Coordinates of N, CA and C in Angstrom, one line a residue:
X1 N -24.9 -146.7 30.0 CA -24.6 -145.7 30.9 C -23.1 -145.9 31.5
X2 N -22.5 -147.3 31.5 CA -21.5 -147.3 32.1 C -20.1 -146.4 31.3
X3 N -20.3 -146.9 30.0 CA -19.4 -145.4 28.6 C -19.4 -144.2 29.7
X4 N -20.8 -143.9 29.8 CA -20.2 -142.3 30.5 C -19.9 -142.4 31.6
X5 N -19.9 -143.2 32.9 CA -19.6 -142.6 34.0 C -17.7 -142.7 33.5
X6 N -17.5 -143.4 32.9 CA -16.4 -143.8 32.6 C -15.4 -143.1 32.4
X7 N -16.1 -142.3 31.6 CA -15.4 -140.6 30.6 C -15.6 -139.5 31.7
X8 N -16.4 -139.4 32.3 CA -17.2 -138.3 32.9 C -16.1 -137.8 34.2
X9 N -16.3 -136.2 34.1 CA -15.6 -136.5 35.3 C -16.3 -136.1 36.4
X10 N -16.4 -134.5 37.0 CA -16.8 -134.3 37.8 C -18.6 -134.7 38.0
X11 N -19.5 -134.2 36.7 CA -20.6 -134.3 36.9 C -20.8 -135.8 36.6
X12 N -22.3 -136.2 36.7 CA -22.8 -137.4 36.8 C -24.0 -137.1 35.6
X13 N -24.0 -138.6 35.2 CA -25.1 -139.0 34.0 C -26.2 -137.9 34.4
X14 N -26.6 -138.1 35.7 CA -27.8 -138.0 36.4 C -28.0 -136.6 36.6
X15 N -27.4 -135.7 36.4 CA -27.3 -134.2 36.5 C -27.7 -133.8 34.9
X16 N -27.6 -134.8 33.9 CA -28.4 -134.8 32.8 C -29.9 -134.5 33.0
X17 N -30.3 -133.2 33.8 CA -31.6 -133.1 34.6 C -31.8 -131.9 33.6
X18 N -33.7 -132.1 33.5 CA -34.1 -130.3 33.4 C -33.7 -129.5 34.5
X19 N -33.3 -129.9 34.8 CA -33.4 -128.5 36.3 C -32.1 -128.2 36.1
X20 N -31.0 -128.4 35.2 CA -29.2 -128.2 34.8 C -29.6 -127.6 33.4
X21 N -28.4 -127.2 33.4 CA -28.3 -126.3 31.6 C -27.1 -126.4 31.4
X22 N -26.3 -126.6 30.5 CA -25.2 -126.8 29.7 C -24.9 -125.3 29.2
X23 N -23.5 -124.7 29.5 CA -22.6 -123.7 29.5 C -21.7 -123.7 29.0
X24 N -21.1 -122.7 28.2 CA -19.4 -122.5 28.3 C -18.9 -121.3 28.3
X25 N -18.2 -121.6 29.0 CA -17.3 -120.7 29.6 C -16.0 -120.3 28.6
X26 N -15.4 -119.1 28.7 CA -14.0 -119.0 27.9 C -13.6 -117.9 28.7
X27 N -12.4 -118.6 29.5 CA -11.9 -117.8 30.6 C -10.2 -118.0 30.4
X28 N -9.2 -116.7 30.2 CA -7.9 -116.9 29.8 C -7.6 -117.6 28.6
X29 N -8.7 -117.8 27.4 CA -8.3 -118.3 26.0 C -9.1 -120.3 26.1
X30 N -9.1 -120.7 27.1 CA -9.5 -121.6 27.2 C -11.2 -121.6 28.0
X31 N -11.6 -122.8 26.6 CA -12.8 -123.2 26.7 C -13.3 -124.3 27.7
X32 N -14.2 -123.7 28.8 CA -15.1 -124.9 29.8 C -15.9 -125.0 29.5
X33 N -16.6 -126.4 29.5 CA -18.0 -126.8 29.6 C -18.7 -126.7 31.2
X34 N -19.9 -126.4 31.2 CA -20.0 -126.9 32.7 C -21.8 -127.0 32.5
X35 N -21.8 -127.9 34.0 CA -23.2 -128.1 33.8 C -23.9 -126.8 35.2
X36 N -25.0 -126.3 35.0 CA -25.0 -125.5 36.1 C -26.8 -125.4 36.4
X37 N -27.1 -124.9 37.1 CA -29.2 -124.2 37.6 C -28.7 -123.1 36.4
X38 N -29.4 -122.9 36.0 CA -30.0 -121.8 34.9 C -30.1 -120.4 35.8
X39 N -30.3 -120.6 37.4 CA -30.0 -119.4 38.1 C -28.9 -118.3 38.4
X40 N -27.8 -119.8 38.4 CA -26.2 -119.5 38.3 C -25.9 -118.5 37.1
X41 N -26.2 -118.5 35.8 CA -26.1 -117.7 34.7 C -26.6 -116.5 34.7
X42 N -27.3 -115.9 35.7 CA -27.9 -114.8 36.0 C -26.5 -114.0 36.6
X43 N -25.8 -113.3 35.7 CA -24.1 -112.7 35.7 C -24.3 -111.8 37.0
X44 N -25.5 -111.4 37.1 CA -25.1 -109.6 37.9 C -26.7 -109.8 38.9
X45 N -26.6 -110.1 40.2 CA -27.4 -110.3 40.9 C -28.4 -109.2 41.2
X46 N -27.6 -108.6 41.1 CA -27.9 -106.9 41.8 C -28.5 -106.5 40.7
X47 N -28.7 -106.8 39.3 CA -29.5 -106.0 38.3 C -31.0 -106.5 38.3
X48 N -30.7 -108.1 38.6 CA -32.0 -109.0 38.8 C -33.0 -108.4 39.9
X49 N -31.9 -108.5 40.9 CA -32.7 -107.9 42.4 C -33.6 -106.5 41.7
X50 N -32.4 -105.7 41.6 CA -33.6 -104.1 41.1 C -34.5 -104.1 40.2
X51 N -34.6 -105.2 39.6 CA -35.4 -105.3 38.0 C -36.6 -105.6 39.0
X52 N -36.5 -106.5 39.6 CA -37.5 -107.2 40.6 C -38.8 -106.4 41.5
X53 N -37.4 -105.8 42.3 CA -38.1 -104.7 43.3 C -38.4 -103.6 43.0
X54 N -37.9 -102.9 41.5 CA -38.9 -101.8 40.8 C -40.1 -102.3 40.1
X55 N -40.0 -103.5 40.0 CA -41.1 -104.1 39.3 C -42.5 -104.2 40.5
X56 N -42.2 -103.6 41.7 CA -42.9 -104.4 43.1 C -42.8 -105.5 43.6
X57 N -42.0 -106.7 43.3 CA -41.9 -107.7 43.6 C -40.7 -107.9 45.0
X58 N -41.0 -108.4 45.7 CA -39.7 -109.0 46.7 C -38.7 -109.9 45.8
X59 N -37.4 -109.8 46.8 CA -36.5 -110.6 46.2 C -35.9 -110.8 47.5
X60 N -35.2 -112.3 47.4 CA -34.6 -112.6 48.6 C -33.3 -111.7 48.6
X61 N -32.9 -112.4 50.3 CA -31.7 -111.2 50.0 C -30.4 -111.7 49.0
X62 N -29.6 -110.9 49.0 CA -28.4 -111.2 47.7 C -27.4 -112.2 48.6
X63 N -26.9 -112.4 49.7 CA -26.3 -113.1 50.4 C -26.5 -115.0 50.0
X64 N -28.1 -115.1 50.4 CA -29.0 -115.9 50.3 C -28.4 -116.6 49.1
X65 N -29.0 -115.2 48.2 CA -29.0 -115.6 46.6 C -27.5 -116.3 46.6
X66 N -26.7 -115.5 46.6 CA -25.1 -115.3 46.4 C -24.4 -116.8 46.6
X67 N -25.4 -117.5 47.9 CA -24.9 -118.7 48.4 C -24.8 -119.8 47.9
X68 N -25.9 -119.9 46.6 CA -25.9 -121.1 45.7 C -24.9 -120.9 44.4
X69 N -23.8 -119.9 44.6 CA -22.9 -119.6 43.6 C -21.7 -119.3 44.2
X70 N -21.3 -120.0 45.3 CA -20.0 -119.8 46.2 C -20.0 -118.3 46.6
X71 N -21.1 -117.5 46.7 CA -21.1 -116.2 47.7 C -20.7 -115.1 46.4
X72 N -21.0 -115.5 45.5 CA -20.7 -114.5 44.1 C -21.8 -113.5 44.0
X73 N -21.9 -112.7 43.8 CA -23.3 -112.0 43.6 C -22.8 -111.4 42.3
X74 N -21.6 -110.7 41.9 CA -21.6 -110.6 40.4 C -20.3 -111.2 39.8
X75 N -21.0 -112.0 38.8 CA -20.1 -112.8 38.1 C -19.4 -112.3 37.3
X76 N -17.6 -111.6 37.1 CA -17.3 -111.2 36.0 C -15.7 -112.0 35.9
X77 N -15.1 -111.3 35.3 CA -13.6 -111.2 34.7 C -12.7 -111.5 36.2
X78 N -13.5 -110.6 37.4 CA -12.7 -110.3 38.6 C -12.6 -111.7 39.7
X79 N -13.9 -112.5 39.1 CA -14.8 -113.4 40.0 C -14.7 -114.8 39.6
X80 N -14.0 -114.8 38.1 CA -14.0 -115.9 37.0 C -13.4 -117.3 37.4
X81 N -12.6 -117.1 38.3 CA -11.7 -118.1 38.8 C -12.2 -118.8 39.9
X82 N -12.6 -118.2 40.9 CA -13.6 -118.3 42.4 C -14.9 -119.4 41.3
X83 N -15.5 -119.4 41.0 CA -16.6 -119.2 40.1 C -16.1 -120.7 39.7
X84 N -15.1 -121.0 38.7 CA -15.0 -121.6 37.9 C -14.3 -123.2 38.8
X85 N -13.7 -122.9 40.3 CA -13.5 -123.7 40.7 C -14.5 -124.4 42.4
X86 N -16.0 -123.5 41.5 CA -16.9 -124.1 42.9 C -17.5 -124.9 42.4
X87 N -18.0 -125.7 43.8 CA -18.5 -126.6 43.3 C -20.3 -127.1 42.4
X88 N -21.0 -125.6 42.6 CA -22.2 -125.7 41.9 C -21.8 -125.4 40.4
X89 N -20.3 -125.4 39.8 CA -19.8 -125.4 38.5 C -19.2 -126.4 37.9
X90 N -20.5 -127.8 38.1 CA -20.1 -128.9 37.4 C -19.2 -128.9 36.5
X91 N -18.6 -129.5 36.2 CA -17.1 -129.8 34.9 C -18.0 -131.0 34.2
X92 N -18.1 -130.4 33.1 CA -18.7 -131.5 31.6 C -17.1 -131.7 31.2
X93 N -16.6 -132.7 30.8 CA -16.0 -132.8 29.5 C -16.4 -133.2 27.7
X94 N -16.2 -132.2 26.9 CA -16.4 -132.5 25.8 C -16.8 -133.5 25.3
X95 N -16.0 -134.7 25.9 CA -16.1 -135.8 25.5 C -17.3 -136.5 25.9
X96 N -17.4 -136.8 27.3 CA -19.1 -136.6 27.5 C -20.4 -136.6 26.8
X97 N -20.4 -135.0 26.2 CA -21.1 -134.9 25.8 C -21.7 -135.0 24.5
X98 N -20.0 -135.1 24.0 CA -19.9 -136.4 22.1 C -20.4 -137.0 22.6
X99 N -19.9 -138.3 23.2 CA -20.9 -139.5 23.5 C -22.2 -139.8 24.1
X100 N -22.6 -138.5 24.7 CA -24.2 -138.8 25.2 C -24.8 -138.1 23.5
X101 N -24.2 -137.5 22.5 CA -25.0 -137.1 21.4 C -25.4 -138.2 20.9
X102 N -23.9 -138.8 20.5 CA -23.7 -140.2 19.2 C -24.7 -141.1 19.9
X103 N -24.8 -141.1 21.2 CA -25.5 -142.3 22.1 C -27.3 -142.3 21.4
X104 N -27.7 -141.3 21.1 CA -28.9 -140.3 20.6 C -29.0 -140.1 19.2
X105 N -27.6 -140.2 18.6 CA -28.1 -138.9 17.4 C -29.0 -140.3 16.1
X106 N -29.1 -140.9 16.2 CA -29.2 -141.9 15.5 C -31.1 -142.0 15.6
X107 N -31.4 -142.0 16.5 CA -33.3 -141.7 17.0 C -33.4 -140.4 16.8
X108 N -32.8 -139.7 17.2 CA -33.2 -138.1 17.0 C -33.9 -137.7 15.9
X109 N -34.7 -137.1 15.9 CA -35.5 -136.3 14.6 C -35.3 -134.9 14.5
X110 N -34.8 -134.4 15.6 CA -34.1 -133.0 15.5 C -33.2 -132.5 16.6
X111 N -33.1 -131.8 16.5 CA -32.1 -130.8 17.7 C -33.3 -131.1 18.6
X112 N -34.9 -131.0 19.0 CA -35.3 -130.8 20.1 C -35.2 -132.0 21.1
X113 N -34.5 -133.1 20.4 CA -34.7 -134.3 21.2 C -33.4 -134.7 21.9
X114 N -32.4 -133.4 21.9 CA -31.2 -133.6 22.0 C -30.6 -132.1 22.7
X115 N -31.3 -131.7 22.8 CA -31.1 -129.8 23.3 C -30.8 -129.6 24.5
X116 N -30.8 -131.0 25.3 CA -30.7 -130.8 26.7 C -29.1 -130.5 26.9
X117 N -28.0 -131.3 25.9 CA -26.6 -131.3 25.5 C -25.8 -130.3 25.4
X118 N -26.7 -129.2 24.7 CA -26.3 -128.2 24.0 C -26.2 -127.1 25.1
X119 N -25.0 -125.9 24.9 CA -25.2 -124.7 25.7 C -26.1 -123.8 25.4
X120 N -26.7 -123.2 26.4 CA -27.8 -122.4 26.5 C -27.0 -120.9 26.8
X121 N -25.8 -121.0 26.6 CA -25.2 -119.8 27.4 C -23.4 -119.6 27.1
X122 N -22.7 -118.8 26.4 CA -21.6 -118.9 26.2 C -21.0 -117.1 27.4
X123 N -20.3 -117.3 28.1 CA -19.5 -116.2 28.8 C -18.0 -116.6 28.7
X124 N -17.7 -114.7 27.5 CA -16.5 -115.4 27.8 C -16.2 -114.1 28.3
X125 N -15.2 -114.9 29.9 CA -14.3 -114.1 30.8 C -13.8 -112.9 29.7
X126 N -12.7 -113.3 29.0 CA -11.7 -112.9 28.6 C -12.2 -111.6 27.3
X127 N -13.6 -111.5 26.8 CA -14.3 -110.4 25.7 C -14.6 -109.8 26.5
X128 N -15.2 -109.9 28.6 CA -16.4 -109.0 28.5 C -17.7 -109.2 28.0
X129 N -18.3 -110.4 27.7 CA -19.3 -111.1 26.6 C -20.0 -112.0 27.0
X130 N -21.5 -111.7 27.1 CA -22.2 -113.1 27.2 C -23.1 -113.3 26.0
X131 N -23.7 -114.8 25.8 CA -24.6 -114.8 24.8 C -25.6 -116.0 25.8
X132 N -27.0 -115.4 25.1 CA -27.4 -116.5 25.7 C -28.2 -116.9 23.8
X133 N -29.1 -118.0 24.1 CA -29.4 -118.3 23.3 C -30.4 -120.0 24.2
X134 N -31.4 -119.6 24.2 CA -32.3 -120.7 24.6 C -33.7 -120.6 24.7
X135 N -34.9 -121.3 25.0 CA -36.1 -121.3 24.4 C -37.0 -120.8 26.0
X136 N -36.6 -120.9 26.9 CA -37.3 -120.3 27.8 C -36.6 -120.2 29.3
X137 N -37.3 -119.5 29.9 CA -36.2 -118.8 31.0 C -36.5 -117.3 31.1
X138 N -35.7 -116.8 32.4 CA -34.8 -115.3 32.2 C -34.3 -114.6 31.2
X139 N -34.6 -113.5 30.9 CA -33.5 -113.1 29.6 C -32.4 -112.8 30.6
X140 N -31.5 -114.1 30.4 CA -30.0 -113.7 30.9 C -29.1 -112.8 30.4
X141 N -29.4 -112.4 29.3 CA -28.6 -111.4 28.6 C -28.7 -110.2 29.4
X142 N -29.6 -110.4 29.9 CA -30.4 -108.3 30.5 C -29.5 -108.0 31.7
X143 N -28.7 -109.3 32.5 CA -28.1 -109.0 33.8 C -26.9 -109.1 33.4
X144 N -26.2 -108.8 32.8 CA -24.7 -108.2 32.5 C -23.9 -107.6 33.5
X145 N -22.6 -107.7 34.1 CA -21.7 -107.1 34.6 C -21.8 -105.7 33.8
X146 N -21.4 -104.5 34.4 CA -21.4 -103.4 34.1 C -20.1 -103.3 33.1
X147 N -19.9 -102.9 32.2 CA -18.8 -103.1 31.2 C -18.7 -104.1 30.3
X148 N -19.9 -105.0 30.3 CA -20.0 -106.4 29.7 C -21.4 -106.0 28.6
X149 N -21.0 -106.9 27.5 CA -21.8 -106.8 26.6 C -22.7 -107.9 26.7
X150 N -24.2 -108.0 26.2 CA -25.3 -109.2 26.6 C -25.7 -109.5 25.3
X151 N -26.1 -110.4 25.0 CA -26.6 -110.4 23.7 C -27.4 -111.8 23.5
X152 N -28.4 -111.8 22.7 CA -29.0 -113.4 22.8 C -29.0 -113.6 20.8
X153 N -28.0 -114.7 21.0 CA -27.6 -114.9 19.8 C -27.3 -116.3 19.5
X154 N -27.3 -116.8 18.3 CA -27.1 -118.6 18.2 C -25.4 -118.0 18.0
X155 N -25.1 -118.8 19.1 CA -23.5 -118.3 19.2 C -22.9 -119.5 18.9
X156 N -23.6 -120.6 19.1 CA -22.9 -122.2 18.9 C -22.4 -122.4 17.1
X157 N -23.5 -121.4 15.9 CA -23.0 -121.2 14.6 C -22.3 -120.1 14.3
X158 N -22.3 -119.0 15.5 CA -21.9 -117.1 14.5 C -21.1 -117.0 15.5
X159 N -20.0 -117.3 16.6 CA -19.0 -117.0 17.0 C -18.0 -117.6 16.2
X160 N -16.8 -116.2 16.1 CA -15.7 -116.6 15.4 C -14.6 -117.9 16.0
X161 N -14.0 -118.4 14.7 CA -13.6 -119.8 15.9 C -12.1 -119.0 16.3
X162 N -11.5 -118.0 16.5 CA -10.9 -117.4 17.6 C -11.3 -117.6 19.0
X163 N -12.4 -117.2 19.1 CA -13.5 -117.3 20.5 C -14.0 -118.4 20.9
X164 N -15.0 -119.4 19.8 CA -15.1 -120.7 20.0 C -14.7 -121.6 19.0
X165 N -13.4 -122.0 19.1 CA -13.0 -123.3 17.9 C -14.5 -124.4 17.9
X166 N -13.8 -124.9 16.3 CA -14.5 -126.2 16.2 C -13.7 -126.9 17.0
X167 N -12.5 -127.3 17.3 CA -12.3 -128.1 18.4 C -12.7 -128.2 19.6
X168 N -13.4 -127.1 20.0 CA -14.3 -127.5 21.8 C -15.5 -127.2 21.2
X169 N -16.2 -127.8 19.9 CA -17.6 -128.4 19.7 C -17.9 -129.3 19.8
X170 N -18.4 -130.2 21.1 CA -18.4 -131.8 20.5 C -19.2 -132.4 19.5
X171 N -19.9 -131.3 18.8 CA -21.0 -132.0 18.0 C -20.5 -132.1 16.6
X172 N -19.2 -131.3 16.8 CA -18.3 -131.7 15.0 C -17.8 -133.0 15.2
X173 N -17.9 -133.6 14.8 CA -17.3 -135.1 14.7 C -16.8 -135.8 13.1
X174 N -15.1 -135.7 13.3 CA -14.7 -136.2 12.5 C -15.3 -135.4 11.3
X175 N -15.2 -134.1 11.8 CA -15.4 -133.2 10.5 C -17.0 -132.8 10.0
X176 N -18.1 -133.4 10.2 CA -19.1 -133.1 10.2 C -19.7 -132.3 11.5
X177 N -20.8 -131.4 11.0 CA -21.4 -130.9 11.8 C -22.9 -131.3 12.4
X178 N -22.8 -132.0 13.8 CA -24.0 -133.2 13.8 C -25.4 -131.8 14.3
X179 N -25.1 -130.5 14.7 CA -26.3 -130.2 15.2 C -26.5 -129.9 13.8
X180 N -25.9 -129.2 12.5 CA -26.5 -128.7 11.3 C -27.4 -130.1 11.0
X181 N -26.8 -131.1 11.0 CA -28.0 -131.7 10.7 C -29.3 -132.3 11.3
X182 N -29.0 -132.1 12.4 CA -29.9 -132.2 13.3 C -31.0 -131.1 13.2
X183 N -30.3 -130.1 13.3 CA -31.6 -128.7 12.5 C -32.0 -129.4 11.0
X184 N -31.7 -129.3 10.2 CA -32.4 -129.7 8.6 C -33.1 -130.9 9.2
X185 N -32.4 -132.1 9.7 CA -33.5 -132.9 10.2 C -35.1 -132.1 10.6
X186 N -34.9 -131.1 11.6 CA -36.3 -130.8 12.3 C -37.0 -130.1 11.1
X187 N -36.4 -129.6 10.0 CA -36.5 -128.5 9.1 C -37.7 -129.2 8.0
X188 N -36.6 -130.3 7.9 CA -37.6 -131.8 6.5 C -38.8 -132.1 7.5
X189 N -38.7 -132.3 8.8 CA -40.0 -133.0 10.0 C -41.3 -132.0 9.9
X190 N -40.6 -130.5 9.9 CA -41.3 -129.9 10.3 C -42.1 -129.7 8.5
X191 N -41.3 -129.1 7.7 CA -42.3 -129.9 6.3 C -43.3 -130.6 5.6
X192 N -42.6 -131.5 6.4 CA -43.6 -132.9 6.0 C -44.9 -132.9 6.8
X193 N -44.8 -132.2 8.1 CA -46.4 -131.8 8.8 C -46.9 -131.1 8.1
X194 N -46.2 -129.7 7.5 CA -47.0 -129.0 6.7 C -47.8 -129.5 6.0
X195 N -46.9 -130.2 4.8 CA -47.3 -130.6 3.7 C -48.6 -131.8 3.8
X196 N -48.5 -132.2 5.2 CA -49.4 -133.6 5.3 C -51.2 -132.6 5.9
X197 N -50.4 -131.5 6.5 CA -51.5 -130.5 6.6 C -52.5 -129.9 5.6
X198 N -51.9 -129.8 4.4 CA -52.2 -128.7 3.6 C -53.6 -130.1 2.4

């Protein structure tokens, strides 16, 4: 543990929590990591709230809400800066998160034992664009800024590297791609049940 506090900057080992999710951000051409609540990624408060309360359900008020996001209720292009310098917008560095992989990738049997690392959510300021892409939750795609596109897509493989280089992946290392094998890893695991099934 001591490797990471070392590297690390703002966030802490210990925010390596289910209750955090791993993000990035691409705001003015440049790529952020950040650690964040899975609540925070909910772009457009005001769509959640009405989804809510047409549904019959109560919703706190937006202020409330707003407060655990430095008073943002919708997250866009206009908001990106406010946003990106609060403090419920942990700062991961890349580097970080290489070394909490490599720290892992050696036991791992697949991406599932390692997914906590990975972003569940790419916004980038600068398209107008979110992607989500994760196994349970909110469909964050559905609460989009108005003029923003949503989408739930493995964006960590199918975004052009214009948008996201291999250089702010930390899981390319030294040229290899450690989540591709980390998936084929689960891919042969998941096989070999079969086949031990059948």
């Amino acid at each position: 543990m001591k490797k990471l506090e070392e590297i690390l900057g703002t966030a802490t080992p210990e925010l390596l929590d289910p209750q955090y999710v791993v993000a990035v951000a691409r705001h003015r051409g440049v790529v952020h990591w950040l650690l964040l609540e899975p609540e925070n990624l909910v772009l457009d408060w005001r769509k959640r709230r009405d989804e809510f309360v047409s549904a019959g359900h109560q919703f706190p008020d937006l202020n409330v809400v707003a407060a655990q996001r430095a008073g943002i209720v919708v997250l866009d292009q206009d908001t990106a800066d406010d946003f990106l310098r609060a403090p419920e917008a942990h700062k991961l560095s890349p580097e970080f998160l290489q070394l909490a992989l490599l720290e892992r990738f050696q036991n791992a049997q697949s991406w599932w034992d390692v997914g906590f690392l990975f972003p569940i959510a790419f916004i980038d300021f600068d398209s107008r664009r979110f992607a989500g892409f994760y196994q349970s939750g909110p469909r964050l795609e559905r609460y989009v800024p108005d003029g923003w596109e949503g989408e739930f897509v493995d964006f960590a493989n199918t975004y052009p590297a214009d948008v996201f280089p291999a250089s702010d992946k930390f899981w390319i290392v030294d040229g290899h791609d450690l989540l591709h094998e980390l998936n084929e890893r689960g891919r042969a695991l998941e096989a070999s049940r079969i086949k031990a099934d059948d």
